[in-house]
PDB file of C-alpha atoms in Angstrom:
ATOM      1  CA  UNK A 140     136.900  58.918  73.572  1.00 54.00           C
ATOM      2  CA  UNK A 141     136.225  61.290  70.808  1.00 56.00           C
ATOM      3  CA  UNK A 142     133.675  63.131  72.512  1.00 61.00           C
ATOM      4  CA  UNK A 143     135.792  63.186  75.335  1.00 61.00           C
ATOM      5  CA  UNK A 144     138.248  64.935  72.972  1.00 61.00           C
ATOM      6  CA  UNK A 145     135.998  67.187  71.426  1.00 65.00           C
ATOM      7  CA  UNK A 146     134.925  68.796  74.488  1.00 69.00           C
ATOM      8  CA  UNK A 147     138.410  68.885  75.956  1.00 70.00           C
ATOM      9  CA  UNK A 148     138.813  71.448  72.082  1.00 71.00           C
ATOM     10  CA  UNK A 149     135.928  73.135  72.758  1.00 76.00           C
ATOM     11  CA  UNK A 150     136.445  74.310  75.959  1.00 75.00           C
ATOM     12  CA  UNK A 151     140.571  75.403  74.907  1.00 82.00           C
ATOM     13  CA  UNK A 152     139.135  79.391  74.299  1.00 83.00           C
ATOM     14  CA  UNK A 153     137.640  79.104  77.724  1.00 83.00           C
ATOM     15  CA  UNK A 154     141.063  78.073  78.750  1.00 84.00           C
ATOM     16  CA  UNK A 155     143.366  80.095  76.632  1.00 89.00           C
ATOM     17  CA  UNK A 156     141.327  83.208  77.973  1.00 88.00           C
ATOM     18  CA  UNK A 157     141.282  82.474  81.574  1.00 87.00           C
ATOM     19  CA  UNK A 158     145.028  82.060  81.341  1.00 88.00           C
ATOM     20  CA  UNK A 159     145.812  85.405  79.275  1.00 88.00           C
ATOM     21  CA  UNK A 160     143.494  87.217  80.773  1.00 88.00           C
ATOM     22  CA  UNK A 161     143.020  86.047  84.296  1.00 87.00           C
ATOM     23  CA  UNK A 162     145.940  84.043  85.335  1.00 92.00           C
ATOM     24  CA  UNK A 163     148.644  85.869  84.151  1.00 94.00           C
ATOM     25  CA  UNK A 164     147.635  89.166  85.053  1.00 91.00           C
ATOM     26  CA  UNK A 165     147.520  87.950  88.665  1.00 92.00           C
ATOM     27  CA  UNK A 166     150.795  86.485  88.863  1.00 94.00           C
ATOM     28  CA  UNK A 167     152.564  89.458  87.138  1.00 94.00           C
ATOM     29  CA  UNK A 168     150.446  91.771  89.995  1.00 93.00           C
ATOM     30  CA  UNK A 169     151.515  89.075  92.917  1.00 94.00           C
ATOM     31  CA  UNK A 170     155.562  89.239  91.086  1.00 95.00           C
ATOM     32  CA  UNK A 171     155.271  93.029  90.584  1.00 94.00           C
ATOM     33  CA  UNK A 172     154.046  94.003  94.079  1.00 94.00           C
ATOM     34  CA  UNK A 173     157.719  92.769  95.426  1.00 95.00           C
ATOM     35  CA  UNK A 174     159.152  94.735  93.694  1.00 93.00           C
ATOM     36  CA  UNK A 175     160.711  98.055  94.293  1.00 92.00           C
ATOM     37  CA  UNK A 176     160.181 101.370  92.649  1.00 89.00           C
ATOM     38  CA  UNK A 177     163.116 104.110  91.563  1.00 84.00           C
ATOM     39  CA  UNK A 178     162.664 107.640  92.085  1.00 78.00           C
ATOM     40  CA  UNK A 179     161.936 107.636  88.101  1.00 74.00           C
ATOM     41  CA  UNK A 180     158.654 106.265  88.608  1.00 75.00           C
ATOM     42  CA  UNK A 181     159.978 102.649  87.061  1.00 82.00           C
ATOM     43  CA  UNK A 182     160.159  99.372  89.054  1.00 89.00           C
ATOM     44  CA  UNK A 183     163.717  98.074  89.804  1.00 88.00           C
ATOM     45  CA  UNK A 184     163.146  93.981  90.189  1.00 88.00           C
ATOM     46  CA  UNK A 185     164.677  94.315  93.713  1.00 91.00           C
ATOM     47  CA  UNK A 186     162.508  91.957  96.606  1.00 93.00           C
ATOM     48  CA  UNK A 187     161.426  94.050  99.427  1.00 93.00           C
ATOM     49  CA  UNK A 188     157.881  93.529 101.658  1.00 93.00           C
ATOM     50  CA  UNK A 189     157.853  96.985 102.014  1.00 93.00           C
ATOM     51  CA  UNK A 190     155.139  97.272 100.018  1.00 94.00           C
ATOM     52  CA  UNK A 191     152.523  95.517 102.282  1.00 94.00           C
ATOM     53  CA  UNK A 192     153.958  96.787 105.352  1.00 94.00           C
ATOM     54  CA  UNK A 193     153.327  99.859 104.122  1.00 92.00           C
ATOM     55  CA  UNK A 194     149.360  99.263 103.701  1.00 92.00           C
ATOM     56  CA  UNK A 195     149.194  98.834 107.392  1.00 91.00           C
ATOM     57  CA  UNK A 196     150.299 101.834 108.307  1.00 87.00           C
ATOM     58  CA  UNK A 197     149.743 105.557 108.309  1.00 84.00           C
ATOM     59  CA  UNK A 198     147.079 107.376 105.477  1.00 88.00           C
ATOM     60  CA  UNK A 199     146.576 103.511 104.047  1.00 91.00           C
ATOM     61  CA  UNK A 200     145.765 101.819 107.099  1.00 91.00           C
ATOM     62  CA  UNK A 201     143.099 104.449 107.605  1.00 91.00           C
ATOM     63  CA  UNK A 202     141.897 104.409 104.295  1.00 90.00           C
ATOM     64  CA  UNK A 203     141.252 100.673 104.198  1.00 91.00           C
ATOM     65  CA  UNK A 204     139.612 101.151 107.569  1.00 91.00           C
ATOM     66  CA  UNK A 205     137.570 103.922 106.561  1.00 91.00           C
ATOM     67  CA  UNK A 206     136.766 101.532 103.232  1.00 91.00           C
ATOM     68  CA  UNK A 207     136.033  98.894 105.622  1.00 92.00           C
ATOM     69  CA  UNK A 208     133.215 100.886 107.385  1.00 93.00           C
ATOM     70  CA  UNK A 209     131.994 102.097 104.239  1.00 93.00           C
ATOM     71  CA  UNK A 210     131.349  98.715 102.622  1.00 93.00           C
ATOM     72  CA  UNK A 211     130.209  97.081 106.255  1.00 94.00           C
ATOM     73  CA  UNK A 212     127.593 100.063 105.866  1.00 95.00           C
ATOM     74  CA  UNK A 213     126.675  99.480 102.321  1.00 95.00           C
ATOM     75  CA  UNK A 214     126.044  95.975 103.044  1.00 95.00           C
ATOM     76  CA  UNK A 215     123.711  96.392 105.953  1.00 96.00           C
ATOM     77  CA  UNK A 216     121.458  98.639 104.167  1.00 96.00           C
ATOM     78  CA  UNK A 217     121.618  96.550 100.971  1.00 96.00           C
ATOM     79  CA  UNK A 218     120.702  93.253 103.446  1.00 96.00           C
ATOM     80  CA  UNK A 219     117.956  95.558 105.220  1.00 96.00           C
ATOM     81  CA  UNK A 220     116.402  96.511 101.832  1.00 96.00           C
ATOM     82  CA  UNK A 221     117.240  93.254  99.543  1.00 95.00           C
ATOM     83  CA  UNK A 222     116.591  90.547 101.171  1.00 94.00           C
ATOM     84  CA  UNK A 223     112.690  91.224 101.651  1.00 93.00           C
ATOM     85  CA  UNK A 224     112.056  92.634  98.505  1.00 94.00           C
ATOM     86  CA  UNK A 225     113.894  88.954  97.545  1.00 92.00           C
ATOM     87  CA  UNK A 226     111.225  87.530  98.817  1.00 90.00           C
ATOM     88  CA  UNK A 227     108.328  89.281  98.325  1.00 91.00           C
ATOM     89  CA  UNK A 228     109.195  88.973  94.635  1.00 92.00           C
ATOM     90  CA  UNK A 229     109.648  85.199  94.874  1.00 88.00           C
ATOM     91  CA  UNK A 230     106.346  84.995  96.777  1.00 84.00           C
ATOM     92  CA  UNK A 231     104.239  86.824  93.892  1.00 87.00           C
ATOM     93  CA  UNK A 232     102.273  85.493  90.885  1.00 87.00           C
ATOM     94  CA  UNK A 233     104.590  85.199  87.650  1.00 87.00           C
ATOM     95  CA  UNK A 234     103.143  87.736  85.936  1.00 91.00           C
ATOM     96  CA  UNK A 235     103.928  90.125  88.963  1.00 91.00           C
ATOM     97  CA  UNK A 236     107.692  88.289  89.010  1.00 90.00           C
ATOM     98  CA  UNK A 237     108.235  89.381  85.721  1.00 91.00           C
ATOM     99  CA  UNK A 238     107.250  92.717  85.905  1.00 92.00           C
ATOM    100  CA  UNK A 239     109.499  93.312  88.994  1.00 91.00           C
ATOM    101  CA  UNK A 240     112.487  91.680  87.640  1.00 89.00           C
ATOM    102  CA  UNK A 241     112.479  93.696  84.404  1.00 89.00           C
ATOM    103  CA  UNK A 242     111.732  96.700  86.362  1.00 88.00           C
ATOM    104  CA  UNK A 243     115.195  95.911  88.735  1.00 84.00           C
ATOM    105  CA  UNK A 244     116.916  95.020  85.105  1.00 84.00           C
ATOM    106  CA  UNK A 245     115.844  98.190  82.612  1.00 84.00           C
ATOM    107  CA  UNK A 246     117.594 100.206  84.249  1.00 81.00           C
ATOM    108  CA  UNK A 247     120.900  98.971  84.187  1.00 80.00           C
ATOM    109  CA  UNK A 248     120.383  98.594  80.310  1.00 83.00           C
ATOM    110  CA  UNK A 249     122.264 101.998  80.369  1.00 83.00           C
ATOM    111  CA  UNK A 250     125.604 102.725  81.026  1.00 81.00           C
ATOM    112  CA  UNK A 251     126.124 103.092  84.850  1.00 81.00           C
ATOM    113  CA  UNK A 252     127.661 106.566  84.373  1.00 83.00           C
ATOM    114  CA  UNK A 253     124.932 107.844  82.739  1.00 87.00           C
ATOM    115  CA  UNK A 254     122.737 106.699  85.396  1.00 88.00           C
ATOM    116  CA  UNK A 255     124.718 107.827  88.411  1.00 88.00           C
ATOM    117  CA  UNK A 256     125.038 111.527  86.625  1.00 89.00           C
ATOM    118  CA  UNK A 257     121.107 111.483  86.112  1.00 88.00           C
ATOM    119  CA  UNK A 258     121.367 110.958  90.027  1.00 89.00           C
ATOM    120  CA  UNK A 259     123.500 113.659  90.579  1.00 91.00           C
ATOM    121  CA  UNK A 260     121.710 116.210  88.537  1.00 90.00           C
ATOM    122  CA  UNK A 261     118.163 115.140  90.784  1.00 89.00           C
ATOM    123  CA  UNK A 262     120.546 115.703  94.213  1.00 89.00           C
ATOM    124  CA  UNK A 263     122.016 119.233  92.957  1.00 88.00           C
ATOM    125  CA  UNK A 264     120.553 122.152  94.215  1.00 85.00           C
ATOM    126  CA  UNK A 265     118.134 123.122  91.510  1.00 84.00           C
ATOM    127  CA  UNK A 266     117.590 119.089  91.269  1.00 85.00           C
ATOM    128  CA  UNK A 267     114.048 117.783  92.574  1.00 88.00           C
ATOM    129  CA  UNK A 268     115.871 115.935  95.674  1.00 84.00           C
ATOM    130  CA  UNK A 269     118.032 118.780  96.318  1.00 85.00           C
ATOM    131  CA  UNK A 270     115.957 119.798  99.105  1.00 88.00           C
ATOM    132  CA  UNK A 271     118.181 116.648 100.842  1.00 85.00           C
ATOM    133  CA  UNK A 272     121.417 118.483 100.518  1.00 87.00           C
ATOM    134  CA  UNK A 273     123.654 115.598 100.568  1.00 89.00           C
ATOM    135  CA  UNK A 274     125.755 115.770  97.477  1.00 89.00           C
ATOM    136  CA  UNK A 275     129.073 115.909  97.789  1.00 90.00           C
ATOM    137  CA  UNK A 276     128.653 114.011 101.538  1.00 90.00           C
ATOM    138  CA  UNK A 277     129.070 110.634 102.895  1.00 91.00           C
ATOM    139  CA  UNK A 278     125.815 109.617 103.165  1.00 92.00           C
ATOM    140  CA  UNK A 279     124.965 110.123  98.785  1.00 92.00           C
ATOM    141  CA  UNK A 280     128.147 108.237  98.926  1.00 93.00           C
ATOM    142  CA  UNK A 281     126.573 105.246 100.882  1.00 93.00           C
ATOM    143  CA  UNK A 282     123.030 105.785  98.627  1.00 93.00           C
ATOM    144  CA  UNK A 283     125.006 105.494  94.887  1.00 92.00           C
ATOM    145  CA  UNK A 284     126.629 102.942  96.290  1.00 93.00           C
ATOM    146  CA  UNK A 285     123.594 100.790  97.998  1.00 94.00           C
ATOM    147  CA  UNK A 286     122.073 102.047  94.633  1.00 92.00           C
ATOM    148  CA  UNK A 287     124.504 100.279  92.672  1.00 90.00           C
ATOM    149  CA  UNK A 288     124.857  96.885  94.206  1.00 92.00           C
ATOM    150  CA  UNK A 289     121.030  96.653  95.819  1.00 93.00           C
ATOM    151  CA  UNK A 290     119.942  94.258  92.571  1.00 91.00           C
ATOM    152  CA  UNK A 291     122.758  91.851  93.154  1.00 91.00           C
ATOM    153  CA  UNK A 292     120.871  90.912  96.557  1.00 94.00           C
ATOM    154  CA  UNK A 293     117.228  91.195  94.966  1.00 94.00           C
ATOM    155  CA  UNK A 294     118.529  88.530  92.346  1.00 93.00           C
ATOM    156  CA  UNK A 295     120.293  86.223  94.784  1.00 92.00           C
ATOM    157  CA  UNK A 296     117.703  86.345  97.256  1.00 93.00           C
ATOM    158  CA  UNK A 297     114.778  85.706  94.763  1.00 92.00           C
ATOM    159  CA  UNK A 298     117.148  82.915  92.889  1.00 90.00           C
ATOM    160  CA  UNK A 299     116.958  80.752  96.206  1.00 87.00           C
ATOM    161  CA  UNK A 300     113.332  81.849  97.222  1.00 86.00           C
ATOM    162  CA  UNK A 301     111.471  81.068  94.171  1.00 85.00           C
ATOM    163  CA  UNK A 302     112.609  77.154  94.807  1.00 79.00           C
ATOM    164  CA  UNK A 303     111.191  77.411  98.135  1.00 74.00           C
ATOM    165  CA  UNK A 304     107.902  74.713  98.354  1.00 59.00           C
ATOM    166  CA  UNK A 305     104.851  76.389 100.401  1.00 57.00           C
ATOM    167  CA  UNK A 306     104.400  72.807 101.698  1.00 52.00           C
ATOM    168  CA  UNK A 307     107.340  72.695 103.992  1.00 56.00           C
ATOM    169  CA  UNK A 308     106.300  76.401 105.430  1.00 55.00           C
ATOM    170  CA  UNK A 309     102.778  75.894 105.946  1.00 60.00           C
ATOM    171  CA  UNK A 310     103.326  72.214 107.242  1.00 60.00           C
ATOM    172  CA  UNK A 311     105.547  74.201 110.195  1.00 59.00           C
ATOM    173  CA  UNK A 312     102.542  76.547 110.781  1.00 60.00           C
ATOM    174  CA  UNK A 313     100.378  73.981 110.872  1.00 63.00           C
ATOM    175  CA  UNK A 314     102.926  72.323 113.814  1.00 59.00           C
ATOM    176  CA  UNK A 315     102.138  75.088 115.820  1.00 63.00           C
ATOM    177  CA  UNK A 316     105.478  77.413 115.076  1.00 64.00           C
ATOM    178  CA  UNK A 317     104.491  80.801 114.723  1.00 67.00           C
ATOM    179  CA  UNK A 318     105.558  83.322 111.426  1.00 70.00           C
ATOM    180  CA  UNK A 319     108.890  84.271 112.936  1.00 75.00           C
ATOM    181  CA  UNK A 320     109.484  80.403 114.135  1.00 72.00           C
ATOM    182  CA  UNK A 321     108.537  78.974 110.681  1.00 71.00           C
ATOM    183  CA  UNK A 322     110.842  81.911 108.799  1.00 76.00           C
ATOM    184  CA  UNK A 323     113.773  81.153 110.879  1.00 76.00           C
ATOM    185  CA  UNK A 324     113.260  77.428 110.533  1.00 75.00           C
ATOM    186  CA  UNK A 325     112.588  77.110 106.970  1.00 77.00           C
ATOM    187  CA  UNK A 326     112.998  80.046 104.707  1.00 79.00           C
ATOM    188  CA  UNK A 327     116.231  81.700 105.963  1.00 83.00           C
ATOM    189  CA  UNK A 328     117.624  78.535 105.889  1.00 82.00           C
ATOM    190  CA  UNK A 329     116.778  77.413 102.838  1.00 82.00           C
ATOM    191  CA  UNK A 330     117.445  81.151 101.301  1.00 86.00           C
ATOM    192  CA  UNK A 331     120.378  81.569 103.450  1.00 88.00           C
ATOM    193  CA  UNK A 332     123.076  80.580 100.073  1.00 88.00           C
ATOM    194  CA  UNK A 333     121.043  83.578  98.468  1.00 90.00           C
ATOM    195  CA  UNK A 334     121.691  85.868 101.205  1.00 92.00           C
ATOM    196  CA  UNK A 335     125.331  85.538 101.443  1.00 91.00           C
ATOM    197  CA  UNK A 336     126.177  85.600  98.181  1.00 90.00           C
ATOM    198  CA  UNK A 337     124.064  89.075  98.206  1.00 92.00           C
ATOM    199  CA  UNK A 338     126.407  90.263 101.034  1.00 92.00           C
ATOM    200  CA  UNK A 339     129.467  88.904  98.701  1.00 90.00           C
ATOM    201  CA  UNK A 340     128.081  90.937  95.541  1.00 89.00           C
ATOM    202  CA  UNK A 341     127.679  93.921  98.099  1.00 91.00           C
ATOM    203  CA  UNK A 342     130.581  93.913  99.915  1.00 91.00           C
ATOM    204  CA  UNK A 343     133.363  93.196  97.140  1.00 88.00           C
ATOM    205  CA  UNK A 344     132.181  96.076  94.837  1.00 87.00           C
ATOM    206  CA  UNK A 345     131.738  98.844  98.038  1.00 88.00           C
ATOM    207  CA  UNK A 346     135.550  98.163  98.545  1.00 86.00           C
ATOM    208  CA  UNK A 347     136.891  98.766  95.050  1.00 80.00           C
ATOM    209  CA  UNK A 348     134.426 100.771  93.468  1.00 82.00           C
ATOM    210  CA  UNK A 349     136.440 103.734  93.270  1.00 83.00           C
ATOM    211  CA  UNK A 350     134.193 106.133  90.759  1.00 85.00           C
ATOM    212  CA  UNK A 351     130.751 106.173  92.899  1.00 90.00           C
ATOM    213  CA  UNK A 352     132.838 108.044  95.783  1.00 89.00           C
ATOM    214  CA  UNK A 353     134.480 110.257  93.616  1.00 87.00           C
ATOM    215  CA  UNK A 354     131.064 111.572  91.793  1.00 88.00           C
ATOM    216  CA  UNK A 355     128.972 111.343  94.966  1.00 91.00           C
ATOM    217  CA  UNK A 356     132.213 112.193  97.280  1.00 88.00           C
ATOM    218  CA  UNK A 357     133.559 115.237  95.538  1.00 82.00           C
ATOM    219  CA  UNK A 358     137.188 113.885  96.076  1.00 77.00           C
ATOM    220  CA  UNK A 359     136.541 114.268  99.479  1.00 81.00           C
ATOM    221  CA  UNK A 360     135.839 110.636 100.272  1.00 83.00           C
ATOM    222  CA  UNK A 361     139.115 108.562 100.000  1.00 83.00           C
ATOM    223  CA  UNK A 362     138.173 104.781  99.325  1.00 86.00           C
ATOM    224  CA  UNK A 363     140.787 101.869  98.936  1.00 88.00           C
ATOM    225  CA  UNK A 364     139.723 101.772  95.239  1.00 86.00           C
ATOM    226  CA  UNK A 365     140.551 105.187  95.217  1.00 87.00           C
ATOM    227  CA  UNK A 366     143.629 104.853  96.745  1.00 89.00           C
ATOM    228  CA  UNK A 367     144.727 101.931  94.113  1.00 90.00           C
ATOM    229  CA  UNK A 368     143.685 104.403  91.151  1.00 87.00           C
ATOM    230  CA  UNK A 369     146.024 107.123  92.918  1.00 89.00           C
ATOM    231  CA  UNK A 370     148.634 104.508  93.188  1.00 90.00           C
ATOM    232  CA  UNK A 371     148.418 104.071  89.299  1.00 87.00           C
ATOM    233  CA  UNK A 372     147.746 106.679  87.737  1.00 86.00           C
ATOM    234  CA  UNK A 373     148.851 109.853  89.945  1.00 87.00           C
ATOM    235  CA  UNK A 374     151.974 108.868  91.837  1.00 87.00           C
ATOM    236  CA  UNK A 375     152.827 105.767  89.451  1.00 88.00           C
ATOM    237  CA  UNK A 376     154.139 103.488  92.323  1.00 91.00           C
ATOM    238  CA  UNK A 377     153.419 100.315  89.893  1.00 92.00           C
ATOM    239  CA  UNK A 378     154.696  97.856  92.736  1.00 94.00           C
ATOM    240  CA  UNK A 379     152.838  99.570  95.550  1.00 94.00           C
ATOM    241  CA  UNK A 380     149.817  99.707  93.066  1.00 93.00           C
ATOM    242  CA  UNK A 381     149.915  96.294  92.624  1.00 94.00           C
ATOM    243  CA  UNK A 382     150.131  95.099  96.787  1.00 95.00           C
ATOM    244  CA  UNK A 383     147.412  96.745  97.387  1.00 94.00           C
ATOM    245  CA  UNK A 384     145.457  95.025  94.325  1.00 93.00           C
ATOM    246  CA  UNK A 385     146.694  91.599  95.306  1.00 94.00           C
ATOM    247  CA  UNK A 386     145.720  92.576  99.194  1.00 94.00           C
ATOM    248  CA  UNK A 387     141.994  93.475  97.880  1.00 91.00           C
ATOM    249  CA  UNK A 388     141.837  90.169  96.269  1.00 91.00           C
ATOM    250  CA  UNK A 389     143.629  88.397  98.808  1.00 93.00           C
ATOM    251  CA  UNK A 390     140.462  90.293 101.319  1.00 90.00           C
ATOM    252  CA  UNK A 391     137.529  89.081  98.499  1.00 88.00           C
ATOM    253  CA  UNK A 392     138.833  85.227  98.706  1.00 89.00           C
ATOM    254  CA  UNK A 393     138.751  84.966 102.623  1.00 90.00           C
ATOM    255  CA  UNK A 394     135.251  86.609 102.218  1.00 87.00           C
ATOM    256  CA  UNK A 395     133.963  83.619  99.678  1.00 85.00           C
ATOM    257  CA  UNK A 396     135.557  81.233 100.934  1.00 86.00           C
ATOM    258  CA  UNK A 397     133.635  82.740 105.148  1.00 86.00           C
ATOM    259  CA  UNK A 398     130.267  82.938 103.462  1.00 84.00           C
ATOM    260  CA  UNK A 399     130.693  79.593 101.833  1.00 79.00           C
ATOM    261  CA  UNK A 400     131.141  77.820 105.148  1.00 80.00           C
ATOM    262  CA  UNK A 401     128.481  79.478 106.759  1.00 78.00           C
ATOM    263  CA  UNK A 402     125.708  77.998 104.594  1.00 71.00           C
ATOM    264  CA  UNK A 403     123.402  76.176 106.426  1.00 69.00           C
ATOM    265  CA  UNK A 404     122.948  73.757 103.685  1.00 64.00           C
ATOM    266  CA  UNK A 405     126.104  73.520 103.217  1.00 66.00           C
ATOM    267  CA  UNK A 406     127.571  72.694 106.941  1.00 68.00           C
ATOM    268  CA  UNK A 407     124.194  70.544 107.342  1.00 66.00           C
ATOM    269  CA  UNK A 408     125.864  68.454 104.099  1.00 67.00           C
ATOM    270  CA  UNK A 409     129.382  68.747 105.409  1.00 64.00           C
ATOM    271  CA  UNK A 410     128.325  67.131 108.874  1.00 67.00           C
ATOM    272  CA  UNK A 411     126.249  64.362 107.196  1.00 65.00           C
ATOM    273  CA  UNK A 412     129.295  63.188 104.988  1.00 63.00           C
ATOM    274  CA  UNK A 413     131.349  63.374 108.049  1.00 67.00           C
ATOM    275  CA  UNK A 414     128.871  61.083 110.097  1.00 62.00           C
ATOM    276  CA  UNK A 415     128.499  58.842 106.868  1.00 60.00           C
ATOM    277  CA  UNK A 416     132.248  58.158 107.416  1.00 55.00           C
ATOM    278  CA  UNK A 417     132.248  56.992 111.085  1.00 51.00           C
ATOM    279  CA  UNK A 418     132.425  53.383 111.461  1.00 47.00           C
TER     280      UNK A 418
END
């Protein structure tokens, strides 16, 4: 009972923050974006749903759509690129695992601004990749962008592969299945929890990351992140701010909560409890 108790105290900072800082934050963005704004830039507590009828239409609707694309492209590439260098990692000595995974993780001991100017000075014109000419376009947008995310796949990829047994593959080649038949069978199966949780790390930040587009973009490239930051800090429409916040989030839990279900190990467990349950 006392231990019981003392963990119940030690955990109360864990709980104390996530309500401050998480929780109520959330509610007062879900109260707020009901709200109505005056023509003085404050909110009047007056309930309207204007504010999410507005996202779907117009400049917004087009912007989320365009944000859409954007991230659906990000994630592709990220998948295309990742998810083998995932596994090639995984399927290296330890010495060679090491090495790779600091090499992914130096990097991003430096602030991410730094690192994304140090980009943009190698794309300018007098820059060594200038001979590209893609600053300032969409497609450096979709590179900073693949850049930033890419080791969120490498890690969750590489997390599920390095548990992966060489018995269970080779014992498939040795059944006769071939290299594509034994990868579909057994390792993007049993790497398949890494994989989507990649696409989840990828996805997510491509919506909302509203500072890669406007260095790599040149305020060109409109982004819903970019359009939540306008929201705030340019035309201070707190309430309409706020929907589109609570819509983003609203977007990232149906994404979980998709990938979730679609993990093989997962549905295989969900449809063994069910059949455990049958009479």
């Amino acid at each position: 009972m006392k231990s019981k108790k003392r963990s119940i105290y030690s955990a109360l900072p864990l709980y104390l923050f996530t309500l401050v800082f998480v929780l109520l934050p959330i509610l007062y963005a879900g109260f707020l974006s009901f709200m109505t704004r005056t023509d003085t830039w404050a909110v009047e507590y007056l309930f309207t749903l204007k504010n999410y009828t507005d996202i779907f239409s117009g400049i917004y609707l087009e912007t989320f759509l365009k944000s859409l694309r954007l991230a659906l492209e990000v994630t592709v590439i990220t998948v295309l690129i990742g998810y083998p260098a995932g596994l090639f990692i995984a399927g290296v000595s330890p010495k060679w695992q090491s090495f790779f995974l600091t090499a992914q993780m130096v990097p991003f001991w430096i602030n991410s601004i730094v690192r994304l100017y140090s980009i943009i000075i190698m794309l300018r014109s007098d820059g060594i990749l200038g001979f590209l000419h893609i600053l300032y376009t969409y497609p450096a947008v979709v590179a900073a962008m693949v850049y930033a995310v890419l080791p969120f796949m490498i890690y969750s990829v590489y997390s599920c592969a390095v548990k992966l047994s060489e018995s269970g593959y080779e014992a498939a080649r040795i059944l006769g299945a071939g290299k594509a038949r034994a990868f579909l069978d057994i390792t993007l199966p049993m790497t398949a929890k890494g994989l989507l949780s990649g696409i989840t790390f990828s996805f997510i930040p491509a919506m909302g990351l509203f500072f890669i587009p406007t260095l790599f973009g040149g305020g060109k490239i409109l982004v819903f992140g970019n359009l939540i930051e306008d929201q705030l800090m340019k035309v201070h429409n707190l309430p309409f701010a706020a929907a589109l916040s609570v819509f983003l989030m609203i977007l990232t839990g149906a994404i979980i909560a998709v990938t979730n279900r679609l993990d093989p190990v997962e549905i295989t467990r969900r449809r063994s409890h069910r059949q455990g349950r049958k009479p």
